[in-house]
PDB file of C-alpha atoms in Angstrom:
ATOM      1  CA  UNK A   1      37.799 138.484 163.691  1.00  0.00           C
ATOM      2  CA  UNK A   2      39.918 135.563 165.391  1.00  0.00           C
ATOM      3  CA  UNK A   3      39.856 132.043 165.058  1.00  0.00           C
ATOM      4  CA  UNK A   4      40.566 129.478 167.445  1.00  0.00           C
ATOM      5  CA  UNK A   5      42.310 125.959 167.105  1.00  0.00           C
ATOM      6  CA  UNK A   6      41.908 123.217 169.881  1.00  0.00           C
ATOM      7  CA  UNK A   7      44.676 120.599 169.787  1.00  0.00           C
ATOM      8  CA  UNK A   8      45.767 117.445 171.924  1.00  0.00           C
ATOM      9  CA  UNK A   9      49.230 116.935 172.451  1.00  0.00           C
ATOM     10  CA  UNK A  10      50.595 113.486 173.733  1.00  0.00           C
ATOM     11  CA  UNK A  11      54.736 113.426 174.716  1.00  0.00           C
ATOM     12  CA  UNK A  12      56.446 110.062 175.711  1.00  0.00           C
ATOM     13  CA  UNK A  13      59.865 110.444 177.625  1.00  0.00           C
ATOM     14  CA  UNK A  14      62.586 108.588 175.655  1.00  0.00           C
ATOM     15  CA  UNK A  15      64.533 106.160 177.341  1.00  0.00           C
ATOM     16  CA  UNK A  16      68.082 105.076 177.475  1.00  0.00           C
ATOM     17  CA  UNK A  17      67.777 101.392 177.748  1.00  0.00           C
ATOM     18  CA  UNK A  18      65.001 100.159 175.549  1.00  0.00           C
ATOM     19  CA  UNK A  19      62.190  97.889 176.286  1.00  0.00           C
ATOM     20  CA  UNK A  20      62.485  95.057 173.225  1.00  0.00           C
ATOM     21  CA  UNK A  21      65.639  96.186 171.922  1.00  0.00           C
ATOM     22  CA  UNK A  22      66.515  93.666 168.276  1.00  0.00           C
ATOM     23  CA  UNK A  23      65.237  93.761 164.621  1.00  0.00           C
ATOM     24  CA  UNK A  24      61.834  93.898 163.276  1.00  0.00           C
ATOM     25  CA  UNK A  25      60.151  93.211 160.155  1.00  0.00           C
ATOM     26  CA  UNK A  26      56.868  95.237 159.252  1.00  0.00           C
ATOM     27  CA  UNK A  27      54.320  94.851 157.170  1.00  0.00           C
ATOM     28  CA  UNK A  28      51.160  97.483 156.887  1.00  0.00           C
ATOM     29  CA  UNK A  29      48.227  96.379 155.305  1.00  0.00           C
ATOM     30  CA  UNK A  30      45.492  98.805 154.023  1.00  0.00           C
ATOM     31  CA  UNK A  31      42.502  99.528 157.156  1.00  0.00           C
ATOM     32  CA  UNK A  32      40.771 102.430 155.050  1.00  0.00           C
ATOM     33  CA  UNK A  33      41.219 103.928 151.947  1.00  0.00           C
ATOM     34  CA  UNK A  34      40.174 107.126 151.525  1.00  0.00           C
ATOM     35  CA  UNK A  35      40.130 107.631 147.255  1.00  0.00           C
ATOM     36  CA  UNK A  36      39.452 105.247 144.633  1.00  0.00           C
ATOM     37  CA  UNK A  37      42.368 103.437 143.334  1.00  0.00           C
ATOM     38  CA  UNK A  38      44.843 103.605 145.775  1.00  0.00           C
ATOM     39  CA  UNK A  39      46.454 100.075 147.160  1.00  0.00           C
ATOM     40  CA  UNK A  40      43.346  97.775 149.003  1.00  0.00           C
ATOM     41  CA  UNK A  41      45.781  95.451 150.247  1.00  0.00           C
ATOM     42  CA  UNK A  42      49.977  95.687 151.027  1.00  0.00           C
ATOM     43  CA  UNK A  43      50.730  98.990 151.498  1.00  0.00           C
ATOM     44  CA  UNK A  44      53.996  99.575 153.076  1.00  0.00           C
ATOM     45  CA  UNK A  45      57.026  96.997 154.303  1.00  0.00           C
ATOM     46  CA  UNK A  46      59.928  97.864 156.576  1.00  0.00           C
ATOM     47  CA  UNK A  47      62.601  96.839 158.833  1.00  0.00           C
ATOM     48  CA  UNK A  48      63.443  98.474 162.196  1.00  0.00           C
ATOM     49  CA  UNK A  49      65.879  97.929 164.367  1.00  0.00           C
ATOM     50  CA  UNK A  50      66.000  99.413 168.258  1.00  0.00           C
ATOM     51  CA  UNK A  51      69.362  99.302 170.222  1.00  0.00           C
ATOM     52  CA  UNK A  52      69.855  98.532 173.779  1.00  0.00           C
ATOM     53  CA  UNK A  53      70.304 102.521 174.540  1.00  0.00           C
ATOM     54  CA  UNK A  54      66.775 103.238 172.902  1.00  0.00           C
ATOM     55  CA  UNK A  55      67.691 104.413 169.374  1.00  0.00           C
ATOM     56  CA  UNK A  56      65.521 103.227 166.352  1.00  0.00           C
ATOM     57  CA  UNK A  57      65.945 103.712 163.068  1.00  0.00           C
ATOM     58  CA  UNK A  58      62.782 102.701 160.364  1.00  0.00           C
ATOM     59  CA  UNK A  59      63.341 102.296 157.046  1.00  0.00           C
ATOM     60  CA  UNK A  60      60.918 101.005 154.295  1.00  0.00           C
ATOM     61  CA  UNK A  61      59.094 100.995 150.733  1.00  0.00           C
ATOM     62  CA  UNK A  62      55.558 102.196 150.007  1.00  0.00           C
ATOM     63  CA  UNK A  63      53.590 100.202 148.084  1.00  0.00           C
ATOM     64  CA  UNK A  64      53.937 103.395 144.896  1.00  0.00           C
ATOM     65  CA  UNK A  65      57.703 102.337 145.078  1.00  0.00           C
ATOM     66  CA  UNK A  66      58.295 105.238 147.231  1.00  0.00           C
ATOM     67  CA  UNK A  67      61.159 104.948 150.157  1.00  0.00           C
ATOM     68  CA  UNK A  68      61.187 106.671 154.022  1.00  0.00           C
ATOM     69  CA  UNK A  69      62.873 106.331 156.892  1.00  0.00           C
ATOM     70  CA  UNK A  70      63.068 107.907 160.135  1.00  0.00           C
ATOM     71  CA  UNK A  71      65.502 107.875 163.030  1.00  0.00           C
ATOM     72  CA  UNK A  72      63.806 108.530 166.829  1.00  0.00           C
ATOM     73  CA  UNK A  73      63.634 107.197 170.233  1.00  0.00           C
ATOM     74  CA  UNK A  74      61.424 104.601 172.215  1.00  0.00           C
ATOM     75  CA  UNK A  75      59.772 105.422 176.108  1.00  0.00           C
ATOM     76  CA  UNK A  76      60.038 103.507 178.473  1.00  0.00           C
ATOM     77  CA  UNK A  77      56.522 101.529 177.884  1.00  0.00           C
ATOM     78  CA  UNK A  78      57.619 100.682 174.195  1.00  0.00           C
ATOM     79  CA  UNK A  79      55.837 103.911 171.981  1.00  0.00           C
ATOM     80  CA  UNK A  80      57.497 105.332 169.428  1.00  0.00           C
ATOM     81  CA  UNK A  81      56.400 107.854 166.774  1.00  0.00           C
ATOM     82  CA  UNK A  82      56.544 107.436 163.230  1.00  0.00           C
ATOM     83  CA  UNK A  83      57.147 110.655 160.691  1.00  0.00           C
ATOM     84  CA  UNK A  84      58.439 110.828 157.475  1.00  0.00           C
ATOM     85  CA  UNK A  85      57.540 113.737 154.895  1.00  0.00           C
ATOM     86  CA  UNK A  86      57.169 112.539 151.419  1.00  0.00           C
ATOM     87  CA  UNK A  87      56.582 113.876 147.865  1.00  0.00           C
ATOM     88  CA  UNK A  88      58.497 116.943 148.470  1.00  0.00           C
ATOM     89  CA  UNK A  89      56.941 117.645 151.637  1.00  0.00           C
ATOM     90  CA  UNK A  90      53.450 117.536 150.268  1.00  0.00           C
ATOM     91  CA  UNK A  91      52.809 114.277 151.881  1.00  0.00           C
ATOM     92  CA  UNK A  92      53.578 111.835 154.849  1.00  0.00           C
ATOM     93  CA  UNK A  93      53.387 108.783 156.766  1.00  0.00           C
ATOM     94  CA  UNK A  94      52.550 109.414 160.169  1.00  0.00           C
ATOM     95  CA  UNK A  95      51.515 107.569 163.275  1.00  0.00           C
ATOM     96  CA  UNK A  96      52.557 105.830 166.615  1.00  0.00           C
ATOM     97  CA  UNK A  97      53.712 102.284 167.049  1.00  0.00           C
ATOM     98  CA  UNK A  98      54.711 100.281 170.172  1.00  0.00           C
ATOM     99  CA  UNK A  99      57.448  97.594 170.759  1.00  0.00           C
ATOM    100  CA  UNK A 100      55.079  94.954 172.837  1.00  0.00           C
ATOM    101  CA  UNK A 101      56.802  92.703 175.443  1.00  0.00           C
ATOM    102  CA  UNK A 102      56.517  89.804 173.404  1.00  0.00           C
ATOM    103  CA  UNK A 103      58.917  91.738 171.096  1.00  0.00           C
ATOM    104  CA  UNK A 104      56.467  92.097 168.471  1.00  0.00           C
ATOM    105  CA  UNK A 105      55.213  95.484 166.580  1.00  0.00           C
ATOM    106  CA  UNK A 106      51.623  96.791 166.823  1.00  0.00           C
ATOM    107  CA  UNK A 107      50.026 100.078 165.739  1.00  0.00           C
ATOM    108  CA  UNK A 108      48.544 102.562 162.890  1.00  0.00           C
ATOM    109  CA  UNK A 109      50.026 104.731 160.427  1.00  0.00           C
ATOM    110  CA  UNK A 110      48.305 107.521 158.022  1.00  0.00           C
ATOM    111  CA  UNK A 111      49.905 107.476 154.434  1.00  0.00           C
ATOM    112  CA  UNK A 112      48.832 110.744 152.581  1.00  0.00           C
ATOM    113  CA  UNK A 113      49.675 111.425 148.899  1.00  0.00           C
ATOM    114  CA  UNK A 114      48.784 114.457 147.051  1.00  0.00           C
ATOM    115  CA  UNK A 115      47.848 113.523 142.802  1.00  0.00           C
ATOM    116  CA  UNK A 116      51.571 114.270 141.585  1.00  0.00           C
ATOM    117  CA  UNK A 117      53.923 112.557 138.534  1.00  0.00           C
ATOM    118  CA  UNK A 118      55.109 109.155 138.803  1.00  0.00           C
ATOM    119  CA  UNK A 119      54.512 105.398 138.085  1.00  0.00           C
ATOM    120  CA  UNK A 120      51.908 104.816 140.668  1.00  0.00           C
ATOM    121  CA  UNK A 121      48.949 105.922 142.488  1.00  0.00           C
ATOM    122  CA  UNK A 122      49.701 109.628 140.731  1.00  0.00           C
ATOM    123  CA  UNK A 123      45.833 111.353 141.548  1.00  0.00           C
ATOM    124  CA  UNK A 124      45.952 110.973 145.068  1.00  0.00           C
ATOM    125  CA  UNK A 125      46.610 108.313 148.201  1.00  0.00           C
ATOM    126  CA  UNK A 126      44.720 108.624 151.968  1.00  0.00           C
ATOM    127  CA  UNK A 127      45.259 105.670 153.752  1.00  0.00           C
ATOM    128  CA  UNK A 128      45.011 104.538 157.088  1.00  0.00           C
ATOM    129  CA  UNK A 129      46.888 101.046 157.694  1.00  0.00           C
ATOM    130  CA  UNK A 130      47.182  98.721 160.503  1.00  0.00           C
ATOM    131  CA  UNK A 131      51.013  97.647 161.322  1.00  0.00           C
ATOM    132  CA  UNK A 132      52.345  94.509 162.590  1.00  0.00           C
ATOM    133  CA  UNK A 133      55.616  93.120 163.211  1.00  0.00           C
ATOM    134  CA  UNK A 134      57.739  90.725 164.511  1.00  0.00           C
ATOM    135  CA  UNK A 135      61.690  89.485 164.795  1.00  0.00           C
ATOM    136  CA  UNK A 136      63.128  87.917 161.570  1.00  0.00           C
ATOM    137  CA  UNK A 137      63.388  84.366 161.597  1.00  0.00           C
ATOM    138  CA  UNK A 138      64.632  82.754 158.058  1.00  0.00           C
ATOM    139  CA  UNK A 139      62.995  80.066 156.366  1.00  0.00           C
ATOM    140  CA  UNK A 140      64.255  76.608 157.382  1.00  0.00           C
ATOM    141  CA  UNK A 141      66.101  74.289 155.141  1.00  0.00           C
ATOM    142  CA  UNK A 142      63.651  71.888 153.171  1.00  0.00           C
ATOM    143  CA  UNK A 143      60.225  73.420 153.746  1.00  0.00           C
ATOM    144  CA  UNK A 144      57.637  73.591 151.199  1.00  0.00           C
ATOM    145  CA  UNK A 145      55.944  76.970 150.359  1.00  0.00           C
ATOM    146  CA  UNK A 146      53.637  78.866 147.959  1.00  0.00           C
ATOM    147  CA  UNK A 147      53.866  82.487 146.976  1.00  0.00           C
ATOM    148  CA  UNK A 148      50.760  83.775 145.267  1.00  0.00           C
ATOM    149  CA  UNK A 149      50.667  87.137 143.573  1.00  0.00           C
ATOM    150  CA  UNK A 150      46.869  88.806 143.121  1.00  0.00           C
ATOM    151  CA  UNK A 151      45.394  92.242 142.527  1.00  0.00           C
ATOM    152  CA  UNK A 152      46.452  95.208 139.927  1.00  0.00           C
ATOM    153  CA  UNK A 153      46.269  93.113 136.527  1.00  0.00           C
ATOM    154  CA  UNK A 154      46.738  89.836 137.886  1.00  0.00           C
ATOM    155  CA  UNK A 155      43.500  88.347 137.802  1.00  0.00           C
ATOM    156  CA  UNK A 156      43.354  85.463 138.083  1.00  0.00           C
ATOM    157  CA  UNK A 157      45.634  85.157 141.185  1.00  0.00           C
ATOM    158  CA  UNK A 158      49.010  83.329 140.059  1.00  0.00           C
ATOM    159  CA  UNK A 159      50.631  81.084 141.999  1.00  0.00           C
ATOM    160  CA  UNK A 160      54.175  79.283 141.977  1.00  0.00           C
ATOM    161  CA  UNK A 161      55.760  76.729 144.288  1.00  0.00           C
ATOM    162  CA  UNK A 162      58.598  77.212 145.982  1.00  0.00           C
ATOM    163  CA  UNK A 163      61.137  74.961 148.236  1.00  0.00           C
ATOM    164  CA  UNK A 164      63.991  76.446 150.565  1.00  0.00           C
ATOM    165  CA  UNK A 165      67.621  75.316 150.389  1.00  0.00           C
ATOM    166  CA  UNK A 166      70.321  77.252 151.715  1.00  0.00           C
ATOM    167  CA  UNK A 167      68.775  79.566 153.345  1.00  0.00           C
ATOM    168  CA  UNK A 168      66.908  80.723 149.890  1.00  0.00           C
ATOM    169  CA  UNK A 169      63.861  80.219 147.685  1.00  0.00           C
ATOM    170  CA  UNK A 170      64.351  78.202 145.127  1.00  0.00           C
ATOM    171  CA  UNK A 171      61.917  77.898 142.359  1.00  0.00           C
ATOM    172  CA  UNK A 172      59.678  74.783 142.232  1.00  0.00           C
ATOM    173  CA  UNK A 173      59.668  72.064 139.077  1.00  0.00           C
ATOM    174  CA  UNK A 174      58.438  73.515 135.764  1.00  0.00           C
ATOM    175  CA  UNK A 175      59.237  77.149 136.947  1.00  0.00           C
ATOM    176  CA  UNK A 176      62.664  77.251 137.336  1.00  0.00           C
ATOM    177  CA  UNK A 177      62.907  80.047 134.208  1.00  0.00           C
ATOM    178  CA  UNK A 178      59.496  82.213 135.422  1.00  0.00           C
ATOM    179  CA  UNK A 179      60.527  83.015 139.086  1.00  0.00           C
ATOM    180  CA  UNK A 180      63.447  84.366 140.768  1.00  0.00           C
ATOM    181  CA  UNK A 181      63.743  85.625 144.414  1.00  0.00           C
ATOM    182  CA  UNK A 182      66.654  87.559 146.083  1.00  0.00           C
ATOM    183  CA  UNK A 183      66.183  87.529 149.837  1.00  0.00           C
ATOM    184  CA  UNK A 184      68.526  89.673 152.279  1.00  0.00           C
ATOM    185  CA  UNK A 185      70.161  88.847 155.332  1.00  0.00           C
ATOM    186  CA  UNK A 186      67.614  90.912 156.907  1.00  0.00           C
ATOM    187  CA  UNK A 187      64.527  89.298 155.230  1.00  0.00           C
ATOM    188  CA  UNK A 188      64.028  91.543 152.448  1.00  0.00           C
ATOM    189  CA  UNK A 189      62.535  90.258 148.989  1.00  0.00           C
ATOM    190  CA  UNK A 190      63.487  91.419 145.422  1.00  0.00           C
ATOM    191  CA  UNK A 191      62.159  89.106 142.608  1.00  0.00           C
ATOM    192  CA  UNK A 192      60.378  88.694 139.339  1.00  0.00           C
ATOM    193  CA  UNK A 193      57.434  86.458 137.680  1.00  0.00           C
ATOM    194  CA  UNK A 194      56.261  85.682 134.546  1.00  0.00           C
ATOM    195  CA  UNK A 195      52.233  86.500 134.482  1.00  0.00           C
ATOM    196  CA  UNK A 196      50.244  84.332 132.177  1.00  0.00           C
ATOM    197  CA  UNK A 197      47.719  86.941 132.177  1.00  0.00           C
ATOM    198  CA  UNK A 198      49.442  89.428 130.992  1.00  0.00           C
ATOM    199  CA  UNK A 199      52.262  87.919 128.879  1.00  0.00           C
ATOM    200  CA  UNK A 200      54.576  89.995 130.914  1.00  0.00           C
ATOM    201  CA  UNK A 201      57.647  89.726 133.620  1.00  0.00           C
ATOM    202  CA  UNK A 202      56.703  91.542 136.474  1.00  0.00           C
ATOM    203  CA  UNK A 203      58.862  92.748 139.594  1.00  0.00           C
ATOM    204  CA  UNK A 204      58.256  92.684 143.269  1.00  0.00           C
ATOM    205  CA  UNK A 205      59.598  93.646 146.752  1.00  0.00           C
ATOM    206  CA  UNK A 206      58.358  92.570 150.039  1.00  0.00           C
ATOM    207  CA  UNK A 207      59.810  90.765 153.124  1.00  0.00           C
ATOM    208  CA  UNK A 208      59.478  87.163 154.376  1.00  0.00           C
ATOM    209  CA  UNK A 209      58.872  87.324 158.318  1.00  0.00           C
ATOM    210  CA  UNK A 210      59.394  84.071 159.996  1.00  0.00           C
ATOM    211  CA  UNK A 211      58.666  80.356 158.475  1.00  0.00           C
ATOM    212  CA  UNK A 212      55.072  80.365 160.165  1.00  0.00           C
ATOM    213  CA  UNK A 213      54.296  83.552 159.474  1.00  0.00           C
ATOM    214  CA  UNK A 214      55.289  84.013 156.013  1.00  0.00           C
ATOM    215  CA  UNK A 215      56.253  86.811 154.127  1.00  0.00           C
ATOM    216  CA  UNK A 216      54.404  89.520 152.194  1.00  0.00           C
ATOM    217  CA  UNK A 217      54.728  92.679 150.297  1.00  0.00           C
ATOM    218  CA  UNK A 218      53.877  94.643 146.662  1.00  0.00           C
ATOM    219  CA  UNK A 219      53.707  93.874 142.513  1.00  0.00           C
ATOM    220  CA  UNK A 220      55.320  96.792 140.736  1.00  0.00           C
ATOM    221  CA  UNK A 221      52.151  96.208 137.942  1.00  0.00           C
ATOM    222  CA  UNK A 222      51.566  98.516 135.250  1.00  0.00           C
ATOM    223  CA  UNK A 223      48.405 100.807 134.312  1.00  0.00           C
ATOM    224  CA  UNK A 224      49.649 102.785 137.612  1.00  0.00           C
ATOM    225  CA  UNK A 225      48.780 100.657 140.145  1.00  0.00           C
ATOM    226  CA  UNK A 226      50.518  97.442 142.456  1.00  0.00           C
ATOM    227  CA  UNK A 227      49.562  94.305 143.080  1.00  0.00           C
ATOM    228  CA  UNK A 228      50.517  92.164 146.131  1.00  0.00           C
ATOM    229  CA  UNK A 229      51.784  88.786 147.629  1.00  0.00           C
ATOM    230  CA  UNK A 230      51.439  86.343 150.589  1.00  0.00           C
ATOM    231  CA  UNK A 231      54.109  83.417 150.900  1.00  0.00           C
ATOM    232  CA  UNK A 232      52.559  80.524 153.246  1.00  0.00           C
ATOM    233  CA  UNK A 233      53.461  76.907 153.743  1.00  0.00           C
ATOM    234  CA  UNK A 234      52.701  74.828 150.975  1.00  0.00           C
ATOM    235  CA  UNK A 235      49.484  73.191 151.304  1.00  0.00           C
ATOM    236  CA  UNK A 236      49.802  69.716 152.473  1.00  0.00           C
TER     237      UNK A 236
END
């Protein structure tokens, strides 16, 4: 009795002087979800950075509250792969991305989670998500957004807004004690907000992209699930 396995294998030769060599901001957003009550929406963020000899090193947040990172290498036409084991080696994110020309981010990445302890998502997580990315550009001095945080318990959607001075977010009038955002030199978000509809002070994380683009990322909600957030212009 035998038993035989047919595989494809694909191999990209690294390179020693990348294509799109800078820092990236990603944000993966939910494609397919396998199970019931895993994250619809935001379901990973992450920064990556590629040097000019072809070294790249991801690291990020999944939208449980769970960390990776990987360091690899980039081919010559801009592919990369993407592996991290998580949960003890019981699960993983896993995929291929490419650095386009335009110096943007594009690709897919599996996020598998086996039902295990924890805060979030514990029965089980089988996600497919599509990644995009592109270089960090802060917000601008004076502009006008909106940061609306939906999904998990939040319902309805809640929505604050939000002026930039400084090169930070500064709460807008009337919620100067219900919102508070830390953003990195890199683009990375850390905040809280009060939530009407709970009564309760939530916490975030997520990264803010460019001023067109926006920013995104995750509510660390309770009854074991996230919910999520967009930050856009104001409307005019």
């Amino acid at each position: 009795l035998s038993f035989g396995v047919d595989a494809s294998l694909v191999a990209y030769r690294a390179v020693t002087s990348a294509p799109a060599a800078g820092e990236y901001n990603l944000e993966m957003t939910t494609i397919t979800n396998q199970f019931a009550g895993g994250p619809t929406n935001e379901a990973a963020y992450a920064t990556l950075a590629v040097s000019s000899n072809g070294n790249l090193k991801l690291t990020g947040v999944l939208a449980d509250n769970t960390g990776f990172s990987e360091s690899t290498g980039v081919s010559k036409d801009g592919v990369w792969p993407v592996f991290a084991g998580l949960y003890g080696s019981r699960g993983m994110l896993i995929g291929w991305e490419t650095n386009l020309p335009s110096g943007g981010v594009s690709g897919s990445l599996l996020w598998i989670k086996p039902p295990t302890r924890g805060t979030y998502y514990t029965n089980k997580v089988g996600i497919q998500g599509g990644v995009t990315g592109t270089n960090y550009v802060p917000p601008v001095s004076g502009t006008q957004y909106q940061i609306v945080f939906s999904g998990g318990t939040i319902n309805p959607a809640v929505t604050y807004a939000m002026s930039v001075a400084g090169g930070k977010f500064a709460p807008g009038v009337g919620v100067v004690d219900k919102l508070s955002i830390t953003l990195s030199t890199a683009g990375l978000m850390t905040g809280q907000f009060f939530d009407p509809n709970s009564g309760k002070t939530l916490h975030f994380k997520g990264m803010f992209t460019s001023p067109t683009v926006g920013g995104a990322g995750f509510v660390l909600d309770t009854g074991n699930r996230t919910g999520s957030f967009e930050i856009s212009l104001a409307p005019p």
